[in-house]
XYZ file of C-alpha atoms in Angstrom:
532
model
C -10.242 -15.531 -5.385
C -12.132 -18.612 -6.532
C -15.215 -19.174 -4.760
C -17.213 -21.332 -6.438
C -18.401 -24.844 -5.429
C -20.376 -26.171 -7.886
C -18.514 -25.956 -11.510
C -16.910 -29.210 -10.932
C -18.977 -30.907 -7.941
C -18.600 -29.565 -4.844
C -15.416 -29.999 -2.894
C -15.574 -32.788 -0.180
C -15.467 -29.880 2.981
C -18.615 -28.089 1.836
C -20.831 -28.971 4.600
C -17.847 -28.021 6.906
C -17.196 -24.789 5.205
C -21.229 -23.651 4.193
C -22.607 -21.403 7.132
C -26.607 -21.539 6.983
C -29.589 -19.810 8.861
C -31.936 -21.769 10.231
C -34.698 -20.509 6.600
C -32.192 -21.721 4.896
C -31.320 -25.019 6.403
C -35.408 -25.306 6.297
C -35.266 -25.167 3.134
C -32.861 -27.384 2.096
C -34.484 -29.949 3.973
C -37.615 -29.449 1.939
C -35.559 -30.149 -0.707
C -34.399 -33.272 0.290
C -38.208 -34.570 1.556
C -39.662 -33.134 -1.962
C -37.073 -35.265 -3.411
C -38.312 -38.641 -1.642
C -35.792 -38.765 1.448
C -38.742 -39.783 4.284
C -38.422 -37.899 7.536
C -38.247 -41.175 9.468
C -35.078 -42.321 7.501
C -33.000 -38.806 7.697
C -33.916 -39.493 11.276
C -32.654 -42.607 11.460
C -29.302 -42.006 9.574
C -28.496 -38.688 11.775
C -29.281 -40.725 15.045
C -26.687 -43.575 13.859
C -24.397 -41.361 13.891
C -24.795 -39.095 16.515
C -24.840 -42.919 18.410
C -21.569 -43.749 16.927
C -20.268 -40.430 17.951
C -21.072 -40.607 21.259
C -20.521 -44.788 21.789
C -16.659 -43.550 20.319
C -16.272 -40.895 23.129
C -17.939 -41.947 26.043
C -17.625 -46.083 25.777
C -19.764 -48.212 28.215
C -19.254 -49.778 31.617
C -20.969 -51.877 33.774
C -22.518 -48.481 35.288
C -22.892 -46.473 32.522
C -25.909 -44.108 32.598
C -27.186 -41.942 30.086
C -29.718 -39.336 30.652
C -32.030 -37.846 28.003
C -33.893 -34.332 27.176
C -36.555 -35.198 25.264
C -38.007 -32.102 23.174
C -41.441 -32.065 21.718
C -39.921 -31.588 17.763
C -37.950 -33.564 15.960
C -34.583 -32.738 17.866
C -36.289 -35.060 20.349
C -37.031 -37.551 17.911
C -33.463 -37.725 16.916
C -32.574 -38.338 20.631
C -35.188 -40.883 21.033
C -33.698 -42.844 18.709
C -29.929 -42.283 19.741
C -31.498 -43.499 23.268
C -32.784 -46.864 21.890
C -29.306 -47.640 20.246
C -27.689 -46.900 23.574
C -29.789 -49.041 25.013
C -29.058 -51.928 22.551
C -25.620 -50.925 23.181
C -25.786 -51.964 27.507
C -26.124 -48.268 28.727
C -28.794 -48.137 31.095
C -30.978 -44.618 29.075
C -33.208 -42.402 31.319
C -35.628 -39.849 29.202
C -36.782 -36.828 30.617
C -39.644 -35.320 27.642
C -41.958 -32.555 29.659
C -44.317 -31.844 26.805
C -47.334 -32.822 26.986
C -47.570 -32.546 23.211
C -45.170 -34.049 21.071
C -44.509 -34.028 16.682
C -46.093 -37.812 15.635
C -42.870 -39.567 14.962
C -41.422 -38.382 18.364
C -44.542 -40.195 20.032
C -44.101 -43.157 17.653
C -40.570 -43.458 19.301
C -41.480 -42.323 22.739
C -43.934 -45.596 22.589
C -41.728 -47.754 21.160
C -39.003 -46.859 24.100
C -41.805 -47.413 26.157
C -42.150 -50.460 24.976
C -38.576 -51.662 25.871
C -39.091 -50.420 29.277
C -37.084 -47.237 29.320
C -38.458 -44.761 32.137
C -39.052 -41.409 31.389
C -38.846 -39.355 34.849
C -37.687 -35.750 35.562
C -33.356 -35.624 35.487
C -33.123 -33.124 38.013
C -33.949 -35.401 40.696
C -31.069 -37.521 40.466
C -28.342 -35.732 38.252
C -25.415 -37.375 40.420
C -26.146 -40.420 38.995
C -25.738 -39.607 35.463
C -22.586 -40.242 33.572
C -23.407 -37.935 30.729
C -26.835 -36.258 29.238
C -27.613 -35.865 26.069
C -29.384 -32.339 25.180
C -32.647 -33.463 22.548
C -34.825 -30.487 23.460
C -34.559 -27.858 20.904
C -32.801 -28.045 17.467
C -32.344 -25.061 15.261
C -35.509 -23.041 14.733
C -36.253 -22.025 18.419
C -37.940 -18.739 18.851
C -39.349 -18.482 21.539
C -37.400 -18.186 25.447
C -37.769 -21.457 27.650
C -40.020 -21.292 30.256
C -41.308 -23.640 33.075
C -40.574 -26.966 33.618
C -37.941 -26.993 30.743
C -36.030 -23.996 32.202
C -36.146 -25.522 35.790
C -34.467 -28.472 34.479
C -31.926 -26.747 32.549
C -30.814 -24.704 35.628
C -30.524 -27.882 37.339
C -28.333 -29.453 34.403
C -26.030 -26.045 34.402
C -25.676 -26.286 38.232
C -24.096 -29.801 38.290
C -20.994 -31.542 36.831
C -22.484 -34.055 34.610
C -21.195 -33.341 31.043
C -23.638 -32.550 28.229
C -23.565 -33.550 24.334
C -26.350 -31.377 22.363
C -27.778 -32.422 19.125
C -27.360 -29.387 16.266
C -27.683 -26.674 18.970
C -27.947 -26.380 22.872
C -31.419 -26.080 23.950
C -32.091 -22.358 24.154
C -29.673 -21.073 21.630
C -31.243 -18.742 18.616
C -30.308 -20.519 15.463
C -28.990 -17.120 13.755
C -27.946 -14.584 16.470
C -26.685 -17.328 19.004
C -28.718 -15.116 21.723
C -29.864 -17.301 24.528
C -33.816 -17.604 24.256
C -34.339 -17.243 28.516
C -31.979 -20.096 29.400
C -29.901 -21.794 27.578
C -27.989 -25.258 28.460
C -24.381 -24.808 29.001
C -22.967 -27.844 26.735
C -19.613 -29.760 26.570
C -19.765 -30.927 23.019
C -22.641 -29.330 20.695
C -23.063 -32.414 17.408
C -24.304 -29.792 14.691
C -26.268 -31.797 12.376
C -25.409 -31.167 8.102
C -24.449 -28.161 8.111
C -23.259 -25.407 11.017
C -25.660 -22.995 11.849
C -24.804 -19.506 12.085
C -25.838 -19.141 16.162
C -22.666 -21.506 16.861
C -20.303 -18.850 15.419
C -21.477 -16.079 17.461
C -19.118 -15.290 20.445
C -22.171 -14.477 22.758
C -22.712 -18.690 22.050
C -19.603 -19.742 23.274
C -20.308 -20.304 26.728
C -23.190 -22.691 25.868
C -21.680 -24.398 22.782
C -18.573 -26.112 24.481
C -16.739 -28.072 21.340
C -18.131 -28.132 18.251
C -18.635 -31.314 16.050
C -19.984 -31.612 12.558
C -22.154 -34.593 12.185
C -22.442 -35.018 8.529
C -25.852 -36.793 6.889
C -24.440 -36.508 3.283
C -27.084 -33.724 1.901
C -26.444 -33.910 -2.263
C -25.094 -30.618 -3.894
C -28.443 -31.007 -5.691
C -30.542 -30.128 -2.568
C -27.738 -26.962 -0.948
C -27.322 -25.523 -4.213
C -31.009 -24.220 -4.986
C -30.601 -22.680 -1.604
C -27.269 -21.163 -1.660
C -26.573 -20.274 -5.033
C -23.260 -21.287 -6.761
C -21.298 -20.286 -3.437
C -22.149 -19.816 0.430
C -21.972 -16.496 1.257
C -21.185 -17.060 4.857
C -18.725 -19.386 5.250
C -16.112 -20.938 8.022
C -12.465 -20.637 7.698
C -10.743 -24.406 8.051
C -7.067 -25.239 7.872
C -7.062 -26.097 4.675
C -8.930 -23.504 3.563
C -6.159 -20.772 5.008
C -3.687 -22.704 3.965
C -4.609 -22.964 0.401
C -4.580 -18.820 0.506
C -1.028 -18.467 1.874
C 1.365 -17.331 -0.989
C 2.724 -20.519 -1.315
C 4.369 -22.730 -2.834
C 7.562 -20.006 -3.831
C 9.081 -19.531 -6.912
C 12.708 -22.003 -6.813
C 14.243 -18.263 -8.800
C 12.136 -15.592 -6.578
C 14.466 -13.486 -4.785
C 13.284 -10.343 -1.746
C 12.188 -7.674 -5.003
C 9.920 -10.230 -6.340
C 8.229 -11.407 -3.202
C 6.747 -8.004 -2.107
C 7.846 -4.700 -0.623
C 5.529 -3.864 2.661
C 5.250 -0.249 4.041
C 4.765 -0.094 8.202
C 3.629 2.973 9.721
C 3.593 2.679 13.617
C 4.664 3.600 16.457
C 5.315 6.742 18.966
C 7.381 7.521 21.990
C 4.451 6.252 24.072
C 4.259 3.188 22.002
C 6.945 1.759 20.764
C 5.979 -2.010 21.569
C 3.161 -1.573 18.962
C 5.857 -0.964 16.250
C 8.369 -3.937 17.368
C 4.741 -5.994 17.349
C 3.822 -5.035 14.442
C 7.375 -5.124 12.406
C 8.042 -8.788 13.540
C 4.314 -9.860 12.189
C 5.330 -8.885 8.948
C 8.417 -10.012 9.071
C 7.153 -14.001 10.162
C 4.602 -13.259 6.942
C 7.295 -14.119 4.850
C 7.835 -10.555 3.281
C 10.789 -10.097 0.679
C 11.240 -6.490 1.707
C 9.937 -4.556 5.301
C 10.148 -1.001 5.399
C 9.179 0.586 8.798
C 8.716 4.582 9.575
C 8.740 5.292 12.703
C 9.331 8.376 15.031
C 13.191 9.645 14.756
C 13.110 9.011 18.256
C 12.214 5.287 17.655
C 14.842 4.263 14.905
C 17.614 2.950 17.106
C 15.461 0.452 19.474
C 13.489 -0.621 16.415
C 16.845 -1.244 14.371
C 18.531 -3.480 17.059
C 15.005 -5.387 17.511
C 14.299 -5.635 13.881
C 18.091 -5.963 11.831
C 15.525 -7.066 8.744
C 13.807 -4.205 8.118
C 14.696 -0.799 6.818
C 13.960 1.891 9.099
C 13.026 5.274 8.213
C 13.317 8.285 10.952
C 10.202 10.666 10.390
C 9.908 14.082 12.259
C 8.106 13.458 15.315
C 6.118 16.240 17.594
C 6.366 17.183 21.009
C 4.509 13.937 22.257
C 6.708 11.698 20.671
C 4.290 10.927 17.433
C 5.050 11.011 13.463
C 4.891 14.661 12.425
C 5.021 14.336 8.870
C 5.840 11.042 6.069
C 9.326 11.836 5.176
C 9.939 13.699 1.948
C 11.197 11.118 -0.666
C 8.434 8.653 -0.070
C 7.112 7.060 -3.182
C 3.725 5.089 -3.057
C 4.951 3.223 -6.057
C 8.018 1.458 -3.880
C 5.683 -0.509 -2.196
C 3.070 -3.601 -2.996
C 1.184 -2.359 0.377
C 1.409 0.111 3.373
C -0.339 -0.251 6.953
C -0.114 2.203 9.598
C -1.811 2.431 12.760
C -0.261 0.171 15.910
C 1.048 2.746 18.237
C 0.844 6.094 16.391
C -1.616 7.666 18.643
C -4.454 10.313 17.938
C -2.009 13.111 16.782
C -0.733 11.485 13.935
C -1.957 13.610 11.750
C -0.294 12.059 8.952
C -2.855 9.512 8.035
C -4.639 11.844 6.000
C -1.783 11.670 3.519
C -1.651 7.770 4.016
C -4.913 7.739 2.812
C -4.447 9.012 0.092
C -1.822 6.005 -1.427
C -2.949 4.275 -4.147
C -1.428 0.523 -2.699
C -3.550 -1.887 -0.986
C -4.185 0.113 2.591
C -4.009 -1.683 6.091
C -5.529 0.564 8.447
C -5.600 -0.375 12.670
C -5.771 1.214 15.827
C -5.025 4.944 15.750
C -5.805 4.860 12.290
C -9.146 3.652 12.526
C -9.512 6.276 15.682
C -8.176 8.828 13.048
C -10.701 7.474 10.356
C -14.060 7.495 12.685
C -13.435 11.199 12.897
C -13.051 11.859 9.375
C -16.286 10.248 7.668
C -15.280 7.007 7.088
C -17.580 5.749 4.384
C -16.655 8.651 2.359
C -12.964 8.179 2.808
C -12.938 4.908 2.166
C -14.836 4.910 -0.876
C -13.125 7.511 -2.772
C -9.690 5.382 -2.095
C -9.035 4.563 -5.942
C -6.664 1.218 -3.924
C -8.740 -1.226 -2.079
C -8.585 -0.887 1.819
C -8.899 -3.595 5.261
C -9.944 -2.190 8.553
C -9.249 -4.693 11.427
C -11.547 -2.903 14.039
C -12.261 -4.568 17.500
C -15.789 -4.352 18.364
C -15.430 -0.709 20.125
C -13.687 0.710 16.974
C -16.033 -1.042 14.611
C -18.728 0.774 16.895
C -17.105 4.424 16.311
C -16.232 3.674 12.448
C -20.139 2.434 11.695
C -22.334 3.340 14.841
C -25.898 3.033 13.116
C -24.749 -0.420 10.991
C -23.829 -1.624 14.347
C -26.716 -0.698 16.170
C -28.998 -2.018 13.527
C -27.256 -5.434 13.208
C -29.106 -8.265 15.116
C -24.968 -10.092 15.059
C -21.563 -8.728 14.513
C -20.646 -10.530 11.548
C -23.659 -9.419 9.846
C -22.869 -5.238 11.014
C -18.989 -6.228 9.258
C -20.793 -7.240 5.943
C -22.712 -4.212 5.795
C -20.202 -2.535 6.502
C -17.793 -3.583 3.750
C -20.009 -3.923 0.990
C -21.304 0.222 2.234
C -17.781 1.393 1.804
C -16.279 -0.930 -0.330
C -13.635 -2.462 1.750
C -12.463 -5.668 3.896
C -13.186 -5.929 7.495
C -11.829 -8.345 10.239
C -14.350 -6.974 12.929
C -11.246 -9.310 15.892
C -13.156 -11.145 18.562
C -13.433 -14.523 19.826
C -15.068 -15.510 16.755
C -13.371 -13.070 14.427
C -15.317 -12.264 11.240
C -14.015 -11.604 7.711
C -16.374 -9.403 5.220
C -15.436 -8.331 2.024
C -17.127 -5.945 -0.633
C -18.281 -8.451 -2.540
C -20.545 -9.726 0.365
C -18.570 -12.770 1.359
C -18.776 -13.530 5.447
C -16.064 -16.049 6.649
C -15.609 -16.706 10.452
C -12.375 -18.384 12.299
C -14.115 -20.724 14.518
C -11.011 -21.976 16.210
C -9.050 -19.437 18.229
C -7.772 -18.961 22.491
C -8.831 -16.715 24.982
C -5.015 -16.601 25.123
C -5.214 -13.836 22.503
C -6.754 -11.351 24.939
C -3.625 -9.561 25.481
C -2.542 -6.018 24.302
C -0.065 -6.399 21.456
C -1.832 -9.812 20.214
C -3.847 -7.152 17.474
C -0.308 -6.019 16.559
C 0.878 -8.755 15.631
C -2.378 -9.895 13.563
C -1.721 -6.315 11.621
C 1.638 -7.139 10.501
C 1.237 -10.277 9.334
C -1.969 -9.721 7.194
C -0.211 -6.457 5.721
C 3.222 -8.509 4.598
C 0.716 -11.531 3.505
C -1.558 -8.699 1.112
C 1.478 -7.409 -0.278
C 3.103 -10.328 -1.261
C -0.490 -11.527 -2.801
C -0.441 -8.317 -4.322
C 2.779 -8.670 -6.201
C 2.302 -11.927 -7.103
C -1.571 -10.219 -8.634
C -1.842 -6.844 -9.213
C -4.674 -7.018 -10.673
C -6.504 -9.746 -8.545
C -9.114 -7.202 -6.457
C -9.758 -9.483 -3.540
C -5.410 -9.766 -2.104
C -6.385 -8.358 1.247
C -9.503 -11.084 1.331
C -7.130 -13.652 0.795
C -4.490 -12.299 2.821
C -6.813 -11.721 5.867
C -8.480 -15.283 5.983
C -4.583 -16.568 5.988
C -3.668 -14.418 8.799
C -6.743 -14.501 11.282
C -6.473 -17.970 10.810
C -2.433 -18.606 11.379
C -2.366 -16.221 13.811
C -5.094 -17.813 16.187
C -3.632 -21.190 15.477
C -0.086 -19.715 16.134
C -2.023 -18.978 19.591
C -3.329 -22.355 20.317
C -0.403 -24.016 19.498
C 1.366 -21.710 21.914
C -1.472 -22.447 24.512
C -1.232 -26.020 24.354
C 2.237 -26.038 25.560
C 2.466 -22.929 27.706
C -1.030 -22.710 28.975
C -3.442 -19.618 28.176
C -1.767 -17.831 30.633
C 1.576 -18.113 28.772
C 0.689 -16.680 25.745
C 2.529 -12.775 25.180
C 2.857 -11.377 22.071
C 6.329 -11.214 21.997
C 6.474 -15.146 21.988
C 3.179 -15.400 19.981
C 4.912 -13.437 17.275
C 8.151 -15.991 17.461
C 5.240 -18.657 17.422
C 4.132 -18.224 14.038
C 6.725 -20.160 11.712
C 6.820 -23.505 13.920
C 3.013 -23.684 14.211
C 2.650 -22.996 10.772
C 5.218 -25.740 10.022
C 3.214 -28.453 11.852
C 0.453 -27.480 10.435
C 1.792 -27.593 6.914
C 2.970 -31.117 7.640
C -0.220 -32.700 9.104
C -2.072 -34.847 6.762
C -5.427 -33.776 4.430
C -8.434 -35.198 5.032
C -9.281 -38.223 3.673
C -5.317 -38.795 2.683
């Protein structure tokens, strides 16, 4: 896969795909001050907008009121001067700054707003009569846990209805880890200033983040590219980013041998839903060719659910679980296997699936099967390149002292990968994508209407039929199951949120998330690019 910005010039989404700590957002603003930018003009320019932004969303009336957090850095500065184009605007401001001690060009607008005769007074007295407040305290580089007056405040704020628009980060977030630092405000919109900071793609953040918005201050290439090398390491996933890695367009002459052949392994008499799941994922991947094994016990309800796939009995045990692969199987059929959804703990027969030498999908019981079995080992000595698309308990089992040592998740998953050299989607609400090669990517748009057993299913399916078609279209490309899995983390949480908008989050089971996939996929294929 092609991952680098800066051959050409950098693509017109790199500040809405680059992912950046709060050293290395530092830093790049060094860069841009060393190069002559002044402070007081950045400030200026990121203000405007964040003014626009807001004047767009939340237009004036006759009553409006608009309460600000004032902090003592230069987040505060940036809302001091959002607060004086309100003002100029007709909304009646209100500044709330308890610091004592405040960054010079903060004070130079605190006395300017003074000035105009804007009162600064404590918000917590009054929060009833505020129409919306705008969060200035703390931008990214907060360390320490809010204490005091601040945190009084802030509980007050959280307590009461009046919506809240933060500037980069809510006041109290950790810029990398998204941990809350004491208290933390609970924002409606968070305006994430350049580029998005890691915190905000944390699911422990999500709570206190509300909607993210990118508020763009056009930083060169010049300036991110000392900083980041010649590509981001950790990077979001975007529409058109996923879209751009689906195996599309088609060849007009491609017919179901040249698309790709998928192997599915799943199921047991305890599970057969996983199976079904997991067979009509791949099938909605677009796969030329879906062969399932499941228990001989199995074949019949899977047949009549699934007429497009070819469906292999295997000997099952006692329990109702594959005994043993069937005899005749040939690796070299297949551009890629999975196995996992529904085979339960006895399926002894992943040892032998291991041991394939096609592009491996491994979930569920197979990554129960795997933690028992010394997964780094395993998976390095696999001469075929492997995914593992743990949730956060089976990531724990698979990798216990990686996870323990990691200060996030996404972090743990690209340790993980690049210790034994494979792809991870570590699912969540923020699911993260880490690949050998150290590349991070993270979905930031998915539902809470996902948290339903069989949604994982589905996901497996459809990243397996995506890898193998990449594969047959590459052979030889090394990073298929990279591609494949930002694709499918991607369509399949949008395949959720499309569902979600029109059924609710309550309405959202598998079985109709899996028949949700080609229509969502079709809007979003006609929607416009930006800037077209």
């Amino acid at each position: 896969m092609t991952n680098r910005f800066y051959t050409d010039g950098s693509p017109p989404d790199l500040c809405d795909l680059a992912v950046v700590t709060a050293e290395q957002m530092q830093r790049i603003e060094t860069v841009l001050f060393d190069a002559g930018m002044p402070v007081a003009a950045l400030m200026e320019k990121v203000a405007g907008r964040i003014a626009r932004w807001i004047i767009e969303r939340y237009p004036r009336d006759r009553t409006s009121k608009v309460g600000f957090i004032v902090g003592p850095g230069h987040n505060g500065g940036d809302a001091l001067v959002v607060a004086r184009e309100l003002h100029h605007q007709g909304y009646q401001v209100h500044l709330w700054c308890p610091f004592s001690q405040v960054k010079t060009l903060t004070r130079q607008h605190s006395t300017y707003l003074e000035y105009l005769g804007i009162s600064c007074d404590p918000l917590e007295d009054n929060l009833d009569s505020y129409d919306l407040i705008v969060d200035g305290g703390f931008g990214f580089g907060l360390t320490r846990p809010l204490s005091g007056e601040i945190a009084t405040g802030i509980t007050s704020i959280n307590n009461s209805s009046v919506p809240v628009v933060s500037i980069d980060l809510p006041s109290g977030l950790e810029t990398d880890s998204g941990n809350v630092l004491g208290i933390a405000i609970q924002a409606d919109q968070t305006l994430c200033l350049g580029l998005w900071k890691l915190g905000l793609l944390q699911d422990r953040a999500l709570p206190y983040v509300g909607e993210p918005h990118l508020i763009p201050f056009d930083i060169p290439t010049a300036a991110i590219q000392p900083v980041l090398a010649h590509s981001p390491s950790v990077q979001r996933i975007t529409s058109e980013t996923a879209i751009a890695h689906l195996p599309l367009p088609r060849s007009p002459i491609a017919h179901k041998y040249t698309i790709g052949h998928l192997l599915l392994i799943a199921g047991s008499r305890q599970y057969a839903g996983a199976a079904l799941l997991a067979g009509k994922g791949a099938i909605a991947s677009g796969i030329g060719m879906l062969t399932l094994i499941v228990p001989a016990g199995l074949k019949d309800t899977v047949v009549s659910q699934i007429p497009e796939a070819l469906v292999i009995a295997a000997p099952e045990t006692e329990t109702g679980a594959i005994a043993r692969l069937p005899d005749a199987l040939e690796w070299d059929d297949y551009d890629g296997v999975a196995c996992g959804p529904g085979m339960t703990p006895q399926a002894e027969v992943i040892e032998a699936i291991m041991e394939c030498d096609r592009p491996l999908v491994l979930d569920a019981d197979a990554l129960n099967w795997l933690s028992q079995n010394d997964p780094q080992q395993r998976l390095t000595q696999r001469s075929a390149p492997t995914l593992l698309t743990p949730h956060p308990g089976e990531f724990r089992r698979l990798f216990p002292d990686i996870w323990q040592e990691a200060t996030i998740p996404g972090k743990a998953a690209q340790q993980a990968a690049q210790a034994a050299h494979c792809t991870v989607i570590l699912k969540g609400a923020i699911s993260a994508i880490a690949h050998l090669d150290g590349q991070l990517w993270f979905n930031p748009n998915s539902t809470a209407a996902l948290a339903r057993g069989g949604s994982g299913d589905v996901l497996t399916g459809l990243v397996a039929g995506l890898a193998a078609q990449h594969y047959r279209r590459d052979p030889e490309g090394g990073d298929q199951l990279l591609i494949a899995a930002i694709a499918a983390v991607w369509w399949h949480a949008h395949a959720g949120r499309w569902l979600a908008a029109r059924q609710t989050v309550l309405g959202c089971p598998p079985g109709q998330l899996v028949e949700a996939l080609s229509p969502a996929l079709a809007e979003a294929l006609t929607q416009p690019k930006p800037g077209h």
